[in-house]
XYZ file of C-alpha atoms in Angstrom:
568
model
C 96.815 78.614 88.930
C 94.751 79.125 85.778
C 95.326 76.382 83.210
C 95.993 77.643 79.706
C 94.118 75.817 76.927
C 96.304 76.216 73.794
C 95.376 74.483 70.565
C 98.485 74.338 68.387
C 97.599 73.621 64.739
C 100.511 72.416 62.569
C 100.749 71.957 58.812
C 97.539 73.954 58.206
C 96.919 74.744 54.490
C 97.494 78.330 53.381
C 94.457 80.580 53.481
C 92.581 80.825 50.189
C 92.666 83.922 47.912
C 89.077 84.750 49.017
C 89.964 84.534 52.740
C 92.976 86.847 52.171
C 90.887 89.257 50.096
C 88.264 89.457 52.859
C 90.711 90.483 55.497
C 92.801 92.967 53.535
C 90.734 95.889 54.926
C 93.371 96.868 57.590
C 91.197 99.524 59.173
C 88.279 97.101 59.747
C 90.761 94.530 61.180
C 92.107 97.183 63.510
C 88.586 97.930 64.679
C 87.957 94.389 65.378
C 91.040 94.253 67.549
C 90.145 97.356 69.526
C 86.688 95.985 69.983
C 88.256 92.819 71.489
C 90.147 94.974 74.032
C 86.894 96.427 75.376
C 85.349 92.984 75.748
C 88.065 91.439 77.948
C 88.798 87.923 77.133
C 87.227 88.298 73.650
C 90.478 89.647 72.445
C 92.188 86.231 72.813
C 89.290 84.468 71.104
C 89.195 87.028 68.341
C 92.984 86.781 67.692
C 92.718 82.968 67.684
C 90.416 83.171 64.604
C 91.882 86.221 62.933
C 95.672 85.737 63.438
C 96.214 83.510 60.548
C 94.223 85.615 58.252
C 95.731 88.863 59.457
C 99.093 87.356 59.022
C 98.339 86.266 55.434
C 96.958 89.729 54.721
C 99.986 91.489 56.047
C 102.252 88.943 54.322
C 100.395 89.686 51.070
C 100.908 93.442 51.628
C 104.616 92.804 52.449
C 105.013 90.687 49.367
C 103.407 93.303 47.150
C 105.587 95.987 48.703
C 108.676 93.797 48.181
C 107.897 93.244 44.533
C 107.516 96.935 44.006
C 110.800 97.676 45.668
C 112.548 94.860 43.847
C 111.208 96.104 40.529
C 112.464 99.581 41.258
C 115.896 98.610 42.601
C 116.610 95.478 40.430
C 116.705 96.090 36.670
C 117.019 92.381 36.012
C 113.587 91.633 37.725
C 111.798 94.359 35.768
C 113.366 93.189 32.436
C 112.541 89.516 33.184
C 109.006 90.255 34.244
C 108.398 92.313 31.031
C 109.962 89.512 28.872
C 107.824 86.774 30.250
C 104.732 88.941 30.312
C 105.098 89.476 26.629
C 104.723 85.861 26.035
C 101.930 83.398 26.613
C 101.879 82.202 30.361
C 101.913 78.567 29.077
C 104.458 78.691 26.303
C 105.721 75.451 24.845
C 109.271 76.196 23.671
C 109.366 73.469 20.857
C 105.730 73.244 19.716
C 106.458 70.535 17.130
C 107.441 68.155 20.033
C 104.649 69.021 22.388
C 102.935 65.950 23.736
C 99.452 65.033 22.137
C 96.285 64.605 24.221
C 94.863 61.122 24.646
C 91.148 61.435 23.770
C 88.373 59.188 24.932
C 84.603 59.430 24.269
C 81.735 58.548 26.558
C 78.139 59.478 27.406
C 78.000 62.468 29.645
C 74.925 61.342 31.393
C 76.502 57.970 32.204
C 79.844 59.162 33.192
C 82.936 56.931 32.889
C 86.220 55.542 34.228
C 89.387 55.715 32.065
C 92.687 53.979 32.629
C 95.712 55.490 30.624
C 98.809 53.772 29.322
C 100.984 54.905 32.295
C 98.434 53.523 34.757
C 96.738 56.818 35.629
C 93.034 56.758 36.199
C 90.197 59.394 35.902
C 86.716 58.641 37.063
C 84.046 60.984 35.876
C 80.573 61.015 37.612
C 77.244 61.021 35.846
C 76.014 64.311 34.483
C 79.360 65.970 35.434
C 79.545 68.839 32.783
C 77.902 72.033 31.888
C 78.162 74.178 28.813
C 78.839 78.002 28.620
C 75.247 78.690 29.390
C 75.469 76.664 32.628
C 73.249 73.834 31.288
C 73.998 70.224 32.324
C 74.805 68.539 29.029
C 74.265 64.879 27.919
C 75.208 63.049 24.785
C 78.766 62.181 23.569
C 81.571 64.001 25.290
C 85.282 63.825 24.484
C 87.679 63.743 27.448
C 91.231 64.929 26.741
C 94.120 63.880 29.131
C 97.786 64.553 29.150
C 100.295 63.902 31.891
C 103.777 65.087 32.711
C 106.347 63.362 34.908
C 109.907 64.634 34.490
C 111.869 67.638 33.514
C 111.623 67.010 29.728
C 107.868 66.759 30.089
C 107.765 69.988 32.104
C 110.072 71.704 29.549
C 108.010 70.708 26.446
C 104.816 71.628 28.167
C 105.840 75.183 28.685
C 104.103 75.259 32.001
C 105.744 77.401 34.696
C 106.977 75.395 37.679
C 107.238 78.232 40.285
C 104.961 79.340 43.137
C 105.058 82.770 44.773
C 104.085 82.892 48.482
C 105.001 85.240 51.283
C 107.760 87.126 49.793
C 109.506 84.039 48.322
C 109.541 82.323 45.042
C 109.413 78.571 45.423
C 110.208 75.864 42.830
C 107.419 73.136 42.631
C 109.028 69.721 42.888
C 106.472 67.585 41.035
C 105.168 64.119 41.860
C 103.098 64.298 38.696
C 101.222 66.864 36.682
C 98.290 66.551 34.207
C 95.958 68.480 31.929
C 92.311 67.409 31.689
C 89.618 68.951 29.491
C 86.263 68.009 28.190
C 84.680 69.008 24.862
C 81.471 68.640 22.972
C 81.239 69.542 19.253
C 84.710 71.189 19.681
C 83.641 73.443 22.527
C 85.156 73.347 26.021
C 82.909 72.378 28.953
C 83.124 73.045 32.667
C 82.542 70.780 35.723
C 79.048 71.109 36.974
C 78.672 72.695 40.518
C 78.805 69.956 43.144
C 80.481 67.410 40.912
C 84.115 66.167 41.336
C 86.405 64.205 39.198
C 88.324 61.388 40.880
C 91.991 61.323 39.853
C 94.685 58.688 40.393
C 97.790 60.100 38.795
C 100.960 57.987 38.665
C 104.254 59.684 39.479
C 107.771 59.325 41.111
C 109.251 60.835 44.184
C 112.708 60.897 45.755
C 112.951 59.637 49.365
C 115.743 59.270 51.860
C 117.124 55.662 51.959
C 117.129 55.760 55.745
C 113.347 55.802 55.672
C 112.390 54.585 52.196
C 108.834 53.652 53.268
C 107.958 57.015 54.649
C 105.646 58.795 52.264
C 106.712 62.488 51.581
C 104.260 65.354 51.905
C 103.074 66.888 48.705
C 100.215 69.334 47.940
C 97.760 69.759 45.152
C 97.734 72.933 43.039
C 95.585 74.162 40.108
C 96.982 76.457 37.454
C 94.927 79.815 37.095
C 96.025 80.790 33.623
C 94.219 84.079 33.790
C 95.862 85.237 37.164
C 99.149 83.510 35.990
C 99.586 81.600 39.332
C 99.242 78.221 40.980
C 96.406 77.967 43.479
C 96.748 75.627 46.487
C 93.898 73.124 46.534
C 94.776 70.735 49.308
C 96.979 67.833 50.474
C 98.024 65.054 48.048
C 96.991 61.720 49.149
C 99.914 59.590 48.163
C 100.422 55.876 48.258
C 103.132 53.673 46.957
C 102.754 52.141 43.575
C 105.830 49.869 43.673
C 107.594 47.369 45.928
C 110.681 48.591 47.829
C 113.673 47.277 45.729
C 116.463 45.232 47.063
C 118.978 48.168 47.563
C 121.897 45.836 47.899
C 121.316 43.981 44.584
C 119.780 46.730 42.461
C 122.430 47.021 39.683
C 122.818 43.367 39.020
C 118.907 42.789 38.663
C 118.632 45.900 36.495
C 121.436 44.600 34.182
C 119.755 41.221 33.817
C 116.406 42.646 33.131
C 117.821 45.252 30.663
C 119.672 42.566 28.627
C 116.603 40.414 28.442
C 114.477 43.509 27.224
C 117.086 44.467 24.506
C 117.071 40.926 23.233
C 113.190 40.910 22.920
C 113.348 44.417 21.301
C 115.874 43.295 18.594
C 113.889 39.947 17.931
C 110.763 42.138 17.351
C 112.766 44.517 15.179
C 114.000 41.696 12.857
C 110.444 40.415 12.515
C 108.964 43.783 11.836
C 111.609 44.536 9.166
C 110.976 41.183 7.420
C 107.198 41.932 7.504
C 107.715 45.437 6.190
C 109.716 44.087 3.295
C 107.377 41.179 2.416
C 104.116 42.988 3.010
C 104.775 46.214 1.065
C 103.695 45.092 -2.260
C 107.103 44.848 -3.937
C 106.718 44.624 -7.834
C 107.370 41.360 -9.368
C 109.606 41.376 -12.493
C 108.073 39.894 -15.635
C 109.637 36.746 -17.039
C 111.601 37.138 -20.215
C 110.401 34.755 -23.108
C 113.241 32.645 -24.350
C 113.795 30.032 -26.991
C 113.204 26.485 -25.802
C 116.318 24.555 -25.014
C 116.879 20.854 -25.833
C 116.809 19.872 -22.110
C 113.521 21.678 -21.323
C 110.740 19.570 -20.201
C 107.894 20.055 -22.707
C 104.449 18.491 -23.110
C 101.000 19.234 -24.625
C 97.640 19.630 -23.045
C 94.666 17.877 -24.380
C 92.086 20.489 -23.784
C 89.383 18.400 -25.412
C 89.632 15.774 -22.567
C 88.675 18.284 -19.911
C 85.052 19.709 -19.543
C 85.848 22.720 -17.367
C 84.134 25.799 -18.974
C 86.721 28.101 -17.581
C 89.320 26.551 -19.956
C 87.231 27.391 -23.098
C 89.081 30.621 -23.779
C 92.490 29.148 -23.246
C 91.534 26.151 -25.464
C 90.803 28.476 -28.368
C 94.120 30.277 -27.960
C 96.508 27.420 -26.894
C 95.037 24.349 -28.642
C 97.896 22.291 -30.044
C 100.527 24.424 -28.141
C 103.510 22.808 -26.579
C 104.224 23.829 -22.957
C 107.376 23.725 -20.849
C 107.798 23.522 -17.046
C 109.714 26.487 -15.588
C 109.079 25.950 -11.768
C 108.683 22.759 -9.696
C 110.167 20.746 -12.552
C 111.433 18.006 -10.246
C 107.971 17.145 -8.886
C 106.594 17.114 -12.410
C 109.324 14.738 -13.739
C 108.865 12.369 -10.768
C 105.080 12.000 -11.490
C 105.729 11.540 -15.203
C 108.261 8.937 -14.497
C 105.794 7.025 -12.092
C 103.271 6.924 -15.107
C 100.578 8.924 -13.237
C 97.480 9.425 -15.281
C 96.058 12.859 -14.720
C 92.250 13.054 -14.327
C 91.651 16.747 -14.225
C 93.587 20.082 -14.377
C 93.312 23.840 -13.604
C 95.158 26.387 -15.822
C 95.346 29.937 -14.369
C 97.048 32.721 -16.114
C 99.502 34.649 -13.911
C 100.824 37.111 -16.403
C 101.535 37.446 -20.113
C 103.920 34.421 -19.897
C 103.369 32.406 -16.887
C 100.508 30.064 -15.997
C 99.841 28.014 -12.946
C 99.045 24.414 -13.885
C 97.330 22.270 -11.292
C 97.081 18.523 -12.135
C 94.850 16.130 -10.234
C 94.963 12.360 -9.922
C 92.777 10.634 -7.372
C 93.221 12.453 -4.139
C 96.585 13.894 -5.078
C 97.680 17.041 -6.979
C 100.802 19.043 -7.988
C 101.158 22.662 -8.896
C 103.756 23.630 -11.506
C 104.494 27.040 -13.401
C 104.402 26.569 -17.092
C 105.018 28.643 -20.151
C 103.677 28.184 -23.794
C 106.569 27.241 -26.087
C 106.835 30.247 -28.392
C 108.366 30.277 -31.806
C 108.562 32.540 -34.845
C 106.250 35.585 -34.777
C 104.746 34.575 -31.482
C 108.059 34.640 -29.737
C 108.831 38.111 -31.336
C 105.454 39.466 -30.123
C 106.092 38.042 -26.646
C 109.554 39.643 -26.407
C 108.035 42.985 -27.473
C 105.465 42.691 -24.699
C 108.154 41.745 -22.270
C 110.078 44.977 -23.072
C 107.036 47.096 -22.378
C 106.242 45.229 -19.124
C 109.836 45.370 -17.907
C 109.933 49.205 -18.406
C 106.774 49.458 -16.406
C 108.289 47.244 -13.712
C 111.327 49.268 -13.368
C 109.265 52.444 -12.779
C 107.105 50.687 -10.233
C 110.206 49.229 -8.512
C 111.764 52.700 -8.253
C 108.677 54.064 -6.711
C 108.423 51.011 -4.377
C 112.120 51.392 -3.346
C 111.586 55.106 -2.569
C 108.660 54.335 -0.351
C 110.245 51.317 1.171
C 113.221 53.121 2.328
C 110.961 55.353 4.498
C 108.905 52.294 5.621
C 111.999 50.485 6.785
C 113.321 53.767 8.402
C 110.047 54.005 10.264
C 110.355 50.504 11.772
C 113.965 51.279 12.748
C 112.841 54.527 14.454
C 110.199 52.697 16.397
C 112.472 50.112 17.772
C 115.307 52.629 18.258
C 112.932 54.558 20.462
C 112.049 51.361 22.434
C 115.676 50.535 22.898
C 116.427 54.105 23.973
C 113.546 54.033 26.519
C 114.882 50.679 27.848
C 118.323 52.171 28.115
C 117.048 55.271 29.738
C 115.068 53.136 32.352
C 118.167 51.052 33.031
C 120.247 54.200 33.529
C 117.701 55.510 35.833
C 117.945 52.458 37.917
C 121.841 52.662 37.956
C 121.420 56.385 38.885
C 119.010 55.341 41.644
C 121.567 52.855 42.907
C 124.160 55.714 42.923
C 121.747 58.017 44.486
C 121.045 55.282 47.017
C 124.733 55.395 47.912
C 124.266 59.147 48.498
C 121.159 58.616 50.704
C 118.201 59.016 48.246
C 116.055 56.700 46.248
C 113.445 57.286 43.519
C 110.085 55.419 44.052
C 106.821 55.210 42.128
C 103.602 56.648 43.700
C 100.007 57.188 42.983
C 98.699 60.756 43.650
C 95.053 60.738 44.631
C 92.750 63.900 44.546
C 89.474 65.302 43.344
C 89.207 67.969 40.585
C 86.209 70.305 40.646
C 87.654 72.138 37.676
C 89.194 71.263 34.293
C 92.649 72.443 33.393
C 96.206 71.934 34.666
C 96.698 70.138 38.110
C 100.023 69.577 39.838
C 101.078 67.335 42.703
C 103.947 69.294 44.280
C 106.105 70.206 47.201
C 107.317 73.944 47.240
C 111.067 74.140 47.342
C 113.073 77.187 48.405
C 115.771 78.444 46.035
C 119.179 76.873 46.334
C 121.915 78.618 48.256
C 124.657 78.579 45.639
C 124.185 81.703 43.572
C 126.078 83.489 40.828
C 125.360 86.228 38.448
C 125.877 84.619 34.957
C 126.135 85.620 31.295
C 125.709 83.025 28.579
C 127.690 82.487 25.313
C 127.814 79.620 22.777
C 130.825 77.813 21.375
C 131.536 80.678 19.038
C 131.414 83.209 21.927
C 128.135 84.545 20.659
C 126.097 86.142 23.437
C 122.862 84.253 24.249
C 120.881 86.940 25.959
C 117.175 87.770 25.865
C 116.334 84.042 25.725
C 114.691 81.658 27.999
C 116.979 79.377 30.045
C 116.184 76.241 31.902
C 117.979 74.512 34.895
C 117.277 71.108 36.347
C 118.838 69.364 39.480
C 119.157 65.570 39.354
C 117.842 65.102 42.785
C 114.722 67.221 42.315
C 111.865 66.625 39.955
C 111.452 70.125 38.919
C 112.458 72.680 36.165
C 113.582 76.338 36.851
C 112.998 78.771 34.151
C 114.863 82.098 33.824
C 115.586 84.992 31.520
C 119.068 85.349 30.096
C 120.997 88.705 30.331
C 124.588 89.613 31.172
C 123.789 89.442 34.807
C 121.200 86.751 35.452
C 121.002 85.440 38.959
C 121.419 81.751 38.807
C 120.780 79.457 41.873
C 121.752 75.884 41.732
C 122.535 72.919 43.959
C 126.306 72.367 44.286
C 125.728 69.144 46.110
C 124.030 67.467 43.138
C 124.479 67.310 39.321
C 122.774 70.096 37.507
C 121.948 70.588 33.691
C 121.206 73.919 32.112
C 120.153 74.795 28.523
C 118.913 77.749 26.517
C 116.510 77.858 23.648
C 118.040 80.436 21.241
C 116.094 82.746 18.802
C 116.416 80.204 16.023
C 114.905 77.581 18.199
C 118.162 75.638 18.494
C 119.320 74.427 21.915
C 122.523 75.308 23.721
C 123.563 73.122 26.795
C 125.814 73.584 29.850
C 126.593 70.070 31.055
C 127.035 68.740 34.652
C 130.702 68.454 34.264
C 130.909 72.256 33.627
C 129.001 72.984 36.827
C 131.658 71.049 38.633
C 134.349 73.473 37.303
C 132.740 76.526 38.752
C 134.950 77.841 41.458
C 133.417 78.198 44.980
C 132.652 81.641 46.183
C 132.647 83.051 42.635
C 130.019 85.740 42.277
C 130.095 85.907 38.619
C 130.179 83.207 35.801
C 130.287 83.084 32.074
C 128.214 80.005 31.099
C 129.856 78.679 27.732
C 127.109 76.597 26.296
C 127.514 73.835 23.621
C 125.175 74.721 20.815
C 123.237 71.887 19.060
C 123.532 73.021 15.432
C 120.417 71.302 14.151
C 116.628 71.142 14.651
C 115.469 68.647 17.201
C 113.004 66.178 15.248
C 111.520 64.080 18.069
C 111.114 63.848 21.836
C 113.402 60.761 21.888
C 116.161 62.873 20.250
C 115.630 65.720 22.773
C 115.735 63.199 25.634
C 119.010 61.835 24.472
C 120.464 65.348 24.301
C 119.212 66.285 27.847
C 119.984 62.937 29.504
C 122.314 63.134 32.518
């Protein structure tokens, strides 16, 4: 009996675009098959090598035919395609909230290694970049990096999260996505042939609680903006970036940690508010000159007994003038009562009325604030100067208070954001604990891969559409139709974001076994939300649904505000 030698290859990467293109000549492919028949056993060997490519070529033809038939038979598909084709492929819906690039500079010939705030790392080899002319460049290069980790990041980026393959549109469940560019003198560069950038991208994934230490399988994709599609680049080399939590004590540990973090945030907030108030240059009110009272402590200064040249001008103006103590009077009286003989003094003018007097005796000294005792015309002149100075002070104080209000608000916003981030992290842990009871757990990972091109890279697992489907139309609280807009849908158990076009009959697929959140960006840029509790009210087996959205009747000013609105 002849022994068959089969080599089954599982989990092979899909063929590249170039491989598919080379084998889309069906006549040539048929010729090779016929030739194989004439050569006996050669047919089997030929099919062994050609079968995957032929299948890919045929599948590509079937996909193209399917899309044509769908476009002809499904008006929604045609309208949605035209809608999205009329817009930039990468289209941030709220540009004012789009994340900023983190920029770092380095010498191109030397390369560099960069670690970012989230812990992600990019290693660039020496002489890694070329210019438009294909020349290897040296000198200073600016590397620009941006990373995306959850559905709010994906939404603000405007980057599509779907992947078309073999007659099926998949959603890309992400373990982390990034943008990476290099520039010199404001011009974009390319990676030199043969060079590769090493990437360690932080991310998170959902895993079953039954096997929480089993790493999931993710792929690496690069976004071809010109062709408007994601291109498969290889397998993601994942590793854990956290310790497996104590699943039985998760909530109690999280509560303790959250309380401690909130206490620290509020402590820092109080200190920052105090510093903002003290260090903001608040104007000081001038002191009003007044008649001397009987109980005022007065004295004269014998300028002739001190040789300090700096006192010469003051001597000419204030020789023979009486002085009174207006601050630190107790210390002054105690020293007078003790019969202290002063050996030297410093007199420094603070404003039109106040002077700082420092008196020295041996190794001791005291500082007091003093005023010259004014009478008659001197007092009248001082009061007139005071009125002018006080009017100026009031104007400066009004300007300071106006600016101070924003300074204090800025401090409040900063610590509000920190408190919200801590709250969200705490709620994520609680959610993880709840999800754990449902059989899934969120864990931190590091995605490792090499990038031979700049641009947008994604670590993903392609998901098939959910089985629960309805045809929906969308209205706001006032029953105003929300059509011809972009809608978004997210499932709490999947780290992805679906994008769709809104009409009276939009096909909507969602997971009825998990919490879902939907929102639409209206023509005026405002957001309308369909919350998880509303999904729960959709009757099973309903084929149509009117999604009544809660409109947020204001512009969103910050990412923190948006996250609060879209939190679930």
